[in-house]
Amino acid sequence: MTTLQAEIIREYGPFPNVKNVGGVTFDGTHLWAAVGDRLLGIDPATGAPVKALDVPAHAGTAFDGRHLYQIAEKLIQKVDPHTGQVVSTIPVPGETNSGLAWAEGSLWVGQYRDRTIVQVDPATGKVLRTIRSDRFVTGVTWVDGELWHGTWENEESELRHLDPDTGDVLTSLQMPEGINVSGLESNGSDAFFVGGGGKGVVRVVRRPKRAAGAR
């Protein structure tokens, strides 16, 4: 395993009337943050909120190229990002669901206290696969075929690149003391968006150059 110090290159927020960020995703234009009673659309160039969708948004968030997916207590909602309409729902696969990502036609759900990431059929909610971690999972993303997840345990956080077949940790980005992870998304290339929990912010962390473009 390679251990590196995370490099925070930008911070968005805190945002008005936002006490907690519970999940983040990126649709190529807007950065979306789950802030409890709504999904907040943020311009990543300026850091300014530019949209809001009135849907319950308690934990992980994902985007499939057309729709947003949002964990809200016992459900994963499929949401039209233009109207905020909930198109459909499926049950969450466990009791402590935190992260959410879209890849390979599936949803990938981080399960906090179970320390697992599960691949889920987005139409039925059926669990297709389980990947085990040895840390609490507080965010999930795929980028260039790499599976990354966030952790937050004993007030320590890191971003981890896992081997999806074995669950082995290949790279760990150690977050600075007092900086926690509650949601993880890639910008598709050289950076991660990281939810800042009760600080009500989203941070941008540089993706290691040696991993960029790698499988």
Coordinates of N, CA and C in Angstrom, one line a residue:
M1 N 0.8 -1.2 0.0 CA 0.0 0.0 0.0 C 0.9 1.3 0.0
T2 N 0.5 2.2 -0.8 CA 1.1 3.5 -0.8 C 0.4 4.5 0.0
T3 N 1.0 5.2 0.9 CA 0.3 6.1 1.8 C 0.9 7.5 1.5
L4 N -0.1 8.4 1.2 CA 0.2 9.8 0.8 C -0.6 10.8 1.7
Q5 N -0.2 12.0 1.8 CA -0.9 13.0 2.4 C -1.9 13.7 1.4
A6 N -3.1 13.8 1.7 CA -4.1 14.4 0.8 C -3.8 15.9 0.6
E7 N -3.9 16.3 -0.6 CA -3.6 17.7 -0.9 C -5.0 18.4 -1.2
I8 N -5.4 19.2 -0.3 CA -6.7 20.0 -0.5 C -6.4 21.2 -1.3
I9 N -7.0 21.3 -2.5 CA -6.7 22.4 -3.4 C -7.8 23.5 -3.4
R10 N -9.0 23.2 -2.9 CA -10.0 24.2 -2.9 C -11.1 23.8 -1.8
E11 N -11.8 24.8 -1.4 CA -13.0 24.5 -0.5 C -14.2 25.4 -0.9
Y12 N -15.3 24.7 -1.0 CA -16.6 25.4 -1.3 C -17.4 25.5 0.0
G13 N -18.0 26.7 0.3 CA -18.8 26.8 1.4 C -18.0 27.4 2.6
P14 N -18.6 27.5 3.8 CA -20.0 27.0 4.1 C -21.1 27.7 3.4
F15 N -22.2 27.0 3.1 CA -23.3 27.5 2.4 C -24.4 28.0 3.3
P16 N -25.2 29.0 2.9 CA -26.3 29.5 3.7 C -27.3 28.4 4.1
N17 N -27.6 28.3 5.4 CA -28.6 27.3 5.8 C -28.3 25.9 5.6
V18 N -27.0 25.6 5.5 CA -26.5 24.2 5.4 C -25.7 23.8 6.6
K19 N -26.1 22.8 7.4 CA -25.4 22.4 8.6 C -24.6 21.1 8.3
N20 N -24.9 20.4 7.3 CA -24.2 19.1 7.0 C -24.3 18.8 5.6
V21 N -23.2 18.2 5.1 CA -23.1 17.7 3.7 C -23.0 16.2 3.8
G22 N -24.0 15.5 3.3 CA -24.0 14.0 3.5 C -23.7 13.2 2.2
G23 N -23.4 13.9 1.1 CA -23.1 13.1 -0.1 C -22.8 14.1 -1.2
V24 N -22.0 13.7 -2.2 CA -21.7 14.6 -3.3 C -21.6 13.8 -4.6
T25 N -22.0 14.5 -5.7 CA -21.8 13.9 -7.0 C -21.6 15.1 -8.0
F26 N -21.2 14.7 -9.3 CA -20.9 15.7 -10.3 C -21.5 15.2 -11.6
D27 N -22.2 16.1 -12.3 CA -22.9 15.7 -13.5 C -22.2 16.3 -14.7
G28 N -21.0 16.8 -14.6 CA -20.2 17.4 -15.6 C -20.4 18.9 -15.7
T29 N -21.4 19.4 -15.1 CA -21.7 20.8 -15.1 C -21.8 21.3 -13.6
H30 N -22.7 20.6 -12.9 CA -22.9 21.0 -11.5 C -22.3 20.0 -10.5
L31 N -21.8 20.5 -9.4 CA -21.5 19.7 -8.3 C -22.7 19.7 -7.4
W32 N -23.2 18.5 -7.1 CA -24.4 18.4 -6.2 C -24.0 17.9 -4.8
A33 N -24.6 18.5 -3.8 CA -24.4 18.2 -2.4 C -25.7 17.9 -1.7
A34 N -25.7 16.7 -1.0 CA -26.9 16.3 -0.2 C -26.8 17.1 1.1
V35 N -27.8 17.9 1.4 CA -27.7 18.8 2.5 C -28.9 18.6 3.5
G36 N -29.5 17.4 3.4 CA -30.6 17.1 4.4 C -32.0 17.2 3.8
D37 N -32.4 18.5 3.6 CA -33.8 18.7 3.1 C -33.8 19.0 1.6
R38 N -32.6 19.0 0.9 CA -32.6 19.3 -0.5 C -31.2 18.9 -1.0
L39 N -31.2 18.8 -2.4 CA -30.0 18.7 -3.1 C -29.5 20.0 -3.6
L40 N -28.3 20.4 -3.3 CA -27.8 21.7 -3.7 C -26.9 21.6 -4.9
G41 N -27.2 22.4 -5.9 CA -26.4 22.4 -7.1 C -25.4 23.5 -7.1
I42 N -24.1 23.2 -7.2 CA -23.1 24.2 -7.0 C -22.3 24.4 -8.3
D43 N -22.0 25.6 -8.7 CA -21.1 25.9 -9.8 C -19.7 25.6 -9.4
P44 N -19.0 24.6 -9.9 CA -17.6 24.3 -9.4 C -16.6 25.3 -9.8
A45 N -16.9 26.2 -10.7 CA -16.0 27.3 -11.1 C -15.9 28.4 -10.1
T46 N -17.1 28.7 -9.5 CA -17.2 29.8 -8.6 C -17.5 29.4 -7.1
G47 N -18.0 28.1 -7.0 CA -18.4 27.7 -5.6 C -19.7 28.2 -5.2
A48 N -20.5 28.8 -6.0 CA -21.7 29.4 -5.7 C -22.9 28.4 -5.9
P49 N -23.8 28.3 -5.0 CA -25.0 27.5 -5.2 C -25.9 28.2 -6.3
V50 N -26.3 27.4 -7.3 CA -27.0 27.9 -8.4 C -28.4 27.2 -8.6
K51 N -28.6 26.0 -7.9 CA -29.8 25.3 -8.1 C -30.1 24.6 -6.7
A52 N -31.4 24.3 -6.5 CA -31.8 23.5 -5.4 C -33.0 22.6 -5.7
L53 N -32.9 21.3 -5.4 CA -34.0 20.4 -5.6 C -34.6 20.0 -4.3
D54 N -35.9 20.1 -4.1 CA -36.5 19.9 -2.8 C -36.8 18.4 -2.7
V55 N -35.8 17.6 -2.5 CA -35.9 16.2 -2.2 C -35.1 15.8 -0.9
P56 N -35.6 14.9 -0.1 CA -34.8 14.5 1.0 C -33.4 13.9 0.6
A57 N -32.4 14.4 1.2 CA -31.0 14.1 0.8 C -30.2 13.9 2.0
H58 N -30.1 12.7 2.5 CA -29.5 12.4 3.8 C -28.1 11.8 3.7
A59 N -27.8 11.2 2.6 CA -26.5 10.5 2.6 C -26.0 10.5 1.1
G60 N -25.5 9.4 0.6 CA -24.9 9.4 -0.7 C -25.7 9.8 -1.9
T61 N -25.0 10.4 -2.9 CA -25.5 10.9 -4.1 C -24.8 10.4 -5.3
A62 N -25.5 10.1 -6.4 CA -24.8 9.6 -7.6 C -25.5 10.2 -8.9
F63 N -24.8 10.1 -10.0 CA -25.4 10.6 -11.3 C -25.0 9.5 -12.4
D64 N -26.0 9.1 -13.2 CA -25.8 8.1 -14.1 C -25.7 8.6 -15.6
G65 N -25.6 9.9 -15.7 CA -25.5 10.5 -17.0 C -26.8 11.2 -17.4
R66 N -27.9 10.8 -16.7 CA -29.2 11.4 -17.0 C -29.9 11.8 -15.7
H67 N -29.9 10.9 -14.7 CA -30.6 11.1 -13.5 C -29.7 11.1 -12.3
L68 N -30.1 11.8 -11.2 CA -29.4 11.8 -9.9 C -30.0 10.6 -9.1
Y69 N -29.2 10.0 -8.3 CA -29.7 9.0 -7.3 C -29.3 9.6 -5.9
Q70 N -30.3 9.4 -5.0 CA -30.1 10.0 -3.7 C -30.6 9.1 -2.6
I71 N -29.7 8.8 -1.6 CA -30.2 8.0 -0.4 C -31.0 9.0 0.5
A72 N -32.2 8.5 0.9 CA -33.0 9.2 1.8 C -33.6 8.2 2.8
E73 N -33.0 8.0 3.9 CA -33.3 7.0 4.9 C -33.4 5.6 4.3
K74 N -34.6 5.1 4.1 CA -34.7 3.7 3.7 C -34.8 3.5 2.2
L75 N -34.7 4.6 1.5 CA -34.9 4.5 0.0 C -33.7 5.1 -0.7
I76 N -33.5 4.6 -2.0 CA -32.7 5.3 -2.9 C -33.6 5.9 -4.0
Q77 N -33.6 7.3 -4.1 CA -34.5 7.9 -5.0 C -33.8 8.2 -6.3
K78 N -34.5 8.0 -7.4 CA -34.0 8.4 -8.8 C -34.7 9.7 -9.1
V79 N -33.9 10.7 -9.3 CA -34.4 12.1 -9.4 C -34.1 12.7 -10.7
D80 N -35.1 13.4 -11.3 CA -34.8 14.2 -12.5 C -34.1 15.5 -12.1
P81 N -32.9 15.7 -12.6 CA -32.1 16.9 -12.1 C -32.7 18.2 -12.6
H82 N -33.5 18.2 -13.6 CA -34.1 19.4 -14.1 C -35.3 19.9 -13.3
T83 N -36.1 18.9 -12.9 CA -37.4 19.3 -12.2 C -37.4 18.9 -10.7
G84 N -36.5 18.0 -10.3 CA -36.6 17.6 -8.9 C -37.6 16.5 -8.7
Q85 N -38.3 16.0 -9.7 CA -39.2 14.9 -9.6 C -38.6 13.6 -9.3
V86 N -39.1 12.9 -8.3 CA -38.6 11.6 -8.0 C -39.3 10.6 -9.0
V87 N -38.5 10.0 -9.8 CA -39.0 9.2 -10.9 C -39.3 7.8 -10.4
S88 N -38.5 7.3 -9.5 CA -38.7 5.9 -8.9 C -37.9 5.8 -7.7
T89 N -38.1 4.7 -6.9 CA -37.3 4.4 -5.7 C -37.1 2.9 -5.7
I90 N -35.9 2.6 -5.0 CA -35.6 1.2 -4.6 C -35.2 1.2 -3.2
P91 N -35.4 0.1 -2.5 CA -34.9 0.1 -1.1 C -33.4 0.1 -1.0
V92 N -32.9 0.7 0.1 CA -31.5 0.7 0.4 C -31.1 -0.8 0.8
P93 N -29.9 -1.2 0.5 CA -29.5 -2.6 0.8 C -29.2 -2.9 2.3
G94 N -29.0 -1.9 3.1 CA -28.6 -2.2 4.5 C -29.2 -1.1 5.5
E95 N -28.6 -1.1 6.7 CA -29.1 -0.2 7.7 C -28.3 1.1 7.8
T96 N -27.0 1.1 7.5 CA -26.2 2.3 7.6 C -25.6 2.7 6.3
N97 N -26.4 3.1 5.3 CA -25.9 3.4 4.0 C -25.4 4.8 4.0
S98 N -24.2 5.0 3.3 CA -23.6 6.3 3.4 C -23.2 6.8 2.0
G99 N -22.2 6.1 1.3 CA -21.8 6.6 0.0 C -22.6 6.0 -1.1
L100 N -22.5 6.6 -2.3 CA -23.3 6.2 -3.4 C -22.5 6.6 -4.7
A101 N -22.4 5.7 -5.7 CA -21.7 5.9 -6.9 C -22.4 5.2 -8.0
W102 N -22.2 5.6 -9.3 CA -22.7 5.0 -10.4 C -21.5 4.5 -11.3
A103 N -21.5 3.2 -11.7 CA -20.5 2.7 -12.6 C -20.9 1.4 -13.2
E104 N -20.6 1.1 -14.4 CA -20.8 -0.2 -15.0 C -22.3 -0.5 -15.0
G105 N -23.2 0.5 -15.1 CA -24.6 0.2 -15.1 C -25.2 -0.1 -13.8
S106 N -24.5 0.0 -12.7 CA -24.9 -0.3 -11.4 C -24.7 0.8 -10.4
L107 N -25.5 0.8 -9.3 CA -25.2 1.6 -8.2 C -24.3 0.9 -7.2
W108 N -23.4 1.7 -6.6 CA -22.4 1.1 -5.6 C -22.7 1.9 -4.3
V109 N -23.1 1.1 -3.3 CA -23.5 1.7 -2.1 C -22.5 1.5 -1.0
G110 N -22.0 2.5 -0.3 CA -21.2 2.4 0.8 C -22.0 2.1 2.1
Q111 N -21.7 1.1 2.8 CA -22.4 0.8 4.1 C -21.5 1.0 5.2
Y112 N -21.8 2.1 6.0 CA -20.9 2.7 7.0 C -20.4 1.7 8.0
R113 N -21.3 1.3 8.9 CA -20.8 0.4 10.0 C -20.6 -1.0 9.5
D114 N -21.1 -1.5 8.4 CA -20.9 -2.8 7.9 C -19.5 -2.9 7.2
R115 N -18.9 -1.7 7.0 CA -17.6 -1.6 6.3 C -17.6 -2.4 5.0
T116 N -18.6 -2.1 4.2 CA -18.7 -2.8 2.9 C -19.1 -1.8 1.8
I117 N -18.9 -2.2 0.6 CA -19.4 -1.5 -0.6 C -20.2 -2.6 -1.4
V118 N -21.4 -2.3 -1.7 CA -22.2 -3.3 -2.4 C -22.7 -2.8 -3.7
Q119 N -22.6 -3.6 -4.7 CA -23.1 -3.3 -6.1 C -24.6 -3.7 -6.1
V120 N -25.4 -2.7 -6.6 CA -26.8 -2.9 -6.5 C -27.4 -2.7 -7.9
D121 N -28.4 -3.5 -8.2 CA -29.2 -3.3 -9.5 C -30.0 -2.1 -9.3
P122 N -29.9 -1.1 -10.2 CA -30.6 0.2 -10.0 C -32.1 0.1 -10.2
A123 N -32.5 -1.0 -10.9 CA -34.0 -1.1 -11.1 C -34.7 -1.9 -10.0
T124 N -34.0 -2.8 -9.3 CA -34.7 -3.6 -8.4 C -34.2 -3.5 -6.9
G125 N -32.9 -3.0 -6.8 CA -32.3 -2.9 -5.5 C -31.6 -4.2 -5.1
K126 N -31.6 -5.2 -6.0 CA -30.9 -6.5 -5.6 C -29.4 -6.3 -5.5
V127 N -28.9 -6.9 -4.4 CA -27.4 -6.8 -4.2 C -26.7 -7.8 -5.1
L128 N -25.8 -7.3 -6.0 CA -25.1 -8.2 -6.9 C -23.8 -8.6 -6.5
R129 N -23.2 -7.8 -5.6 CA -21.8 -8.1 -5.2 C -21.5 -7.3 -3.9
T130 N -20.5 -7.8 -3.1 CA -20.1 -7.2 -1.9 C -18.6 -7.1 -1.8
I131 N -18.1 -5.9 -1.6 CA -16.6 -5.7 -1.4 C -16.4 -5.3 0.0
R132 N -15.5 -5.9 0.8 CA -15.4 -5.6 2.2 C -14.2 -4.7 2.4
S133 N -14.3 -3.8 3.3 CA -13.2 -2.9 3.8 C -13.0 -3.2 5.2
D134 N -11.9 -2.6 5.8 CA -11.7 -2.7 7.2 C -11.8 -1.4 7.9
R135 N -12.5 -0.4 7.2 CA -12.8 0.9 7.8 C -14.2 1.3 7.5
F136 N -14.8 2.2 8.3 CA -16.1 2.7 8.0 C -16.1 3.3 6.6
V137 N -17.1 3.1 5.8 CA -17.2 3.6 4.4 C -18.1 4.8 4.4
T138 N -17.6 6.0 4.0 CA -18.4 7.2 4.1 C -18.4 7.9 2.7
G139 N -18.2 7.2 1.7 CA -18.2 7.8 0.3 C -17.6 6.8 -0.6
V140 N -18.2 6.8 -1.9 CA -17.7 5.8 -2.9 C -17.7 6.6 -4.2
T141 N -16.6 6.3 -5.0 CA -16.6 6.8 -6.4 C -15.7 5.8 -7.3
W142 N -16.0 5.8 -8.5 CA -15.2 5.1 -9.5 C -14.6 6.2 -10.5
V143 N -13.4 6.0 -10.9 CA -12.8 6.9 -11.9 C -11.7 6.1 -12.7
D144 N -11.8 6.1 -14.0 CA -10.9 5.4 -14.8 C -10.7 3.9 -14.4
G145 N -11.8 3.3 -14.0 CA -11.7 1.9 -13.6 C -11.2 1.7 -12.2
E146 N -10.9 2.7 -11.5 CA -10.4 2.6 -10.1 C -11.6 2.9 -9.1
L147 N -11.7 2.0 -8.1 CA -12.7 2.1 -7.0 C -12.0 2.8 -5.8
W148 N -12.6 4.0 -5.4 CA -12.1 4.7 -4.3 C -13.3 4.8 -3.2
H149 N -12.9 4.8 -2.0 CA -13.9 5.1 -1.0 C -13.3 6.0 0.1
G150 N -14.2 6.8 0.8 CA -13.8 7.6 1.9 C -14.0 6.9 3.2
T151 N -13.3 7.3 4.2 CA -13.5 6.8 5.6 C -13.6 7.9 6.6
W152 N -14.2 7.6 7.7 CA -14.3 8.5 8.8 C -14.5 7.7 10.1
E153 N -13.4 7.5 10.8 CA -13.5 6.6 12.0 C -12.5 7.1 13.0
N154 N -13.0 7.2 14.3 CA -12.2 7.8 15.4 C -11.6 9.1 15.0
E155 N -12.5 9.9 14.4 CA -12.1 11.3 14.0 C -10.9 11.4 13.0
E156 N -10.6 10.3 12.3 CA -9.6 10.2 11.3 C -10.3 9.8 10.0
S157 N -9.8 10.5 8.9 CA -10.4 10.2 7.6 C -9.3 10.0 6.5
E158 N -9.6 9.2 5.5 CA -8.7 9.0 4.4 C -9.5 8.7 3.2
L159 N -8.9 8.8 2.0 CA -9.5 8.4 0.7 C -8.6 7.2 0.3
R160 N -9.3 6.1 0.0 CA -8.7 4.8 -0.3 C -9.0 4.3 -1.7
H161 N -7.9 3.9 -2.4 CA -8.1 3.2 -3.7 C -8.0 1.7 -3.4
L162 N -9.1 1.0 -3.7 CA -9.2 -0.4 -3.4 C -9.0 -1.3 -4.7
D163 N -8.5 -2.4 -4.6 CA -8.6 -3.5 -5.6 C -10.0 -4.0 -5.5
P164 N -10.8 -3.8 -6.5 CA -12.2 -4.2 -6.4 C -12.5 -5.7 -6.3
D165 N -11.4 -6.5 -6.7 CA -11.6 -8.0 -6.6 C -11.2 -8.5 -5.3
T166 N -10.2 -7.9 -4.6 CA -9.8 -8.4 -3.3 C -10.1 -7.5 -2.1
G167 N -10.4 -6.3 -2.4 CA -10.7 -5.3 -1.3 C -9.4 -4.8 -0.7
D168 N -8.2 -5.2 -1.2 CA -6.9 -4.7 -0.7 C -6.8 -3.2 -1.0
V169 N -6.2 -2.5 -0.1 CA -6.0 -1.0 -0.2 C -4.7 -0.8 -1.0
L170 N -4.8 -0.1 -2.1 CA -3.7 0.1 -3.0 C -3.0 1.4 -2.7
T171 N -3.8 2.5 -2.4 CA -3.3 3.8 -2.1 C -4.2 4.4 -1.0
S172 N -3.6 5.1 -0.1 CA -4.3 5.8 1.0 C -3.9 7.2 0.9
L173 N -4.9 8.1 0.8 CA -4.7 9.6 0.9 C -5.1 10.0 2.3
Q174 N -4.2 10.3 3.2 CA -4.5 10.7 4.6 C -5.0 12.1 4.6
M175 N -6.2 12.3 5.1 CA -6.7 13.7 5.3 C -6.1 14.4 6.5
P176 N -5.9 15.7 6.5 CA -5.4 16.4 7.6 C -6.2 16.2 8.9
E177 N -5.6 16.4 10.0 CA -6.3 16.3 11.3 C -7.5 17.3 11.3
G178 N -8.6 16.7 11.8 CA -9.8 17.6 11.9 C -10.6 17.7 10.6
I179 N -10.1 17.1 9.5 CA -10.8 17.1 8.2 C -11.4 15.8 7.9
N180 N -12.8 15.7 7.9 CA -13.4 14.4 7.8 C -14.2 14.3 6.4
V181 N -14.5 13.1 6.1 CA -15.0 12.7 4.8 C -16.5 12.2 4.9
S182 N -17.4 12.9 4.3 CA -18.8 12.4 4.3 C -19.4 12.5 2.9
G183 N -18.8 11.8 2.0 CA -19.2 11.8 0.6 C -18.0 12.0 -0.3
L184 N -18.0 11.2 -1.4 CA -16.8 11.3 -2.3 C -17.3 11.1 -3.7
E185 N -16.7 11.9 -4.6 CA -16.9 11.9 -6.0 C -15.7 12.3 -6.8
S186 N -15.5 11.8 -8.0 CA -14.4 12.2 -8.8 C -14.9 13.3 -9.8
N187 N -14.0 14.2 -10.3 CA -14.4 15.1 -11.3 C -14.2 14.4 -12.7
G188 N -13.8 13.2 -12.7 CA -13.5 12.4 -13.9 C -12.1 12.4 -14.4
S189 N -11.3 13.2 -13.7 CA -9.9 13.3 -14.1 C -8.9 13.4 -12.9
D190 N -8.6 14.6 -12.5 CA -7.5 14.9 -11.6 C -7.8 15.3 -10.2
A191 N -9.1 15.2 -9.8 CA -9.5 15.7 -8.5 C -10.7 14.9 -8.0
F192 N -10.8 14.9 -6.6 CA -12.0 14.4 -5.9 C -12.8 15.5 -5.3
F193 N -14.1 15.4 -5.3 CA -14.9 16.3 -4.4 C -15.2 15.5 -3.2
V194 N -15.0 16.1 -2.0 CA -15.1 15.4 -0.7 C -16.1 16.2 0.2
G195 N -17.2 15.6 0.6 CA -18.1 16.2 1.6 C -17.4 16.4 2.9
G196 N -17.7 17.5 3.5 CA -17.1 17.9 4.8 C -18.0 17.7 6.0
G197 N -19.0 16.9 6.0 CA -19.8 16.6 7.1 C -20.4 17.8 7.8
G198 N -20.3 17.9 9.1 CA -20.9 19.0 9.9 C -20.3 20.3 9.7
K199 N -19.2 20.4 8.9 CA -18.6 21.7 8.6 C -19.4 22.4 7.5
G200 N -20.3 21.6 6.8 CA -21.1 22.2 5.8 C -20.4 22.7 4.6
V201 N -19.3 22.0 4.2 CA -18.4 22.4 3.1 C -18.2 21.2 2.2
V202 N -17.7 21.5 1.0 CA -17.2 20.5 0.1 C -15.8 20.9 -0.3
R203 N -14.9 20.0 -0.2 CA -13.5 20.2 -0.5 C -13.1 19.5 -1.8
V204 N -12.1 20.1 -2.4 CA -11.5 19.5 -3.6 C -10.1 18.9 -3.3
V205 N -9.9 17.6 -3.5 CA -8.6 17.0 -3.2 C -8.0 16.5 -4.5
R206 N -6.7 16.8 -4.6 CA -6.0 16.4 -5.8 C -5.9 14.9 -5.9
R207 N -6.2 14.3 -7.0 CA -6.0 12.9 -7.3 C -4.5 12.7 -7.6
P208 N -3.9 11.7 -7.0 CA -2.5 11.4 -7.3 C -2.2 11.3 -8.8
K209 N -1.1 12.0 -9.2 CA -0.8 11.9 -10.6 C -0.4 10.5 -11.1
R210 N 0.2 9.8 -10.3 CA 0.6 8.4 -10.7 C -0.6 7.5 -10.9
A211 N -1.7 7.9 -10.3 CA -2.9 7.1 -10.5 C -3.8 7.5 -11.7
A212 N -3.6 8.8 -12.1 CA -4.4 9.3 -13.1 C -4.2 8.5 -14.5
G213 N -5.3 8.1 -15.0 CA -5.3 7.3 -16.3 C -5.0 5.9 -16.1
A214 N -4.6 5.5 -14.9 CA -4.3 4.0 -14.6 C -5.6 3.3 -14.5
R215 N -5.5 2.0 -14.7 CA -6.7 1.2 -14.5 C -7.1 1.1 -13.1

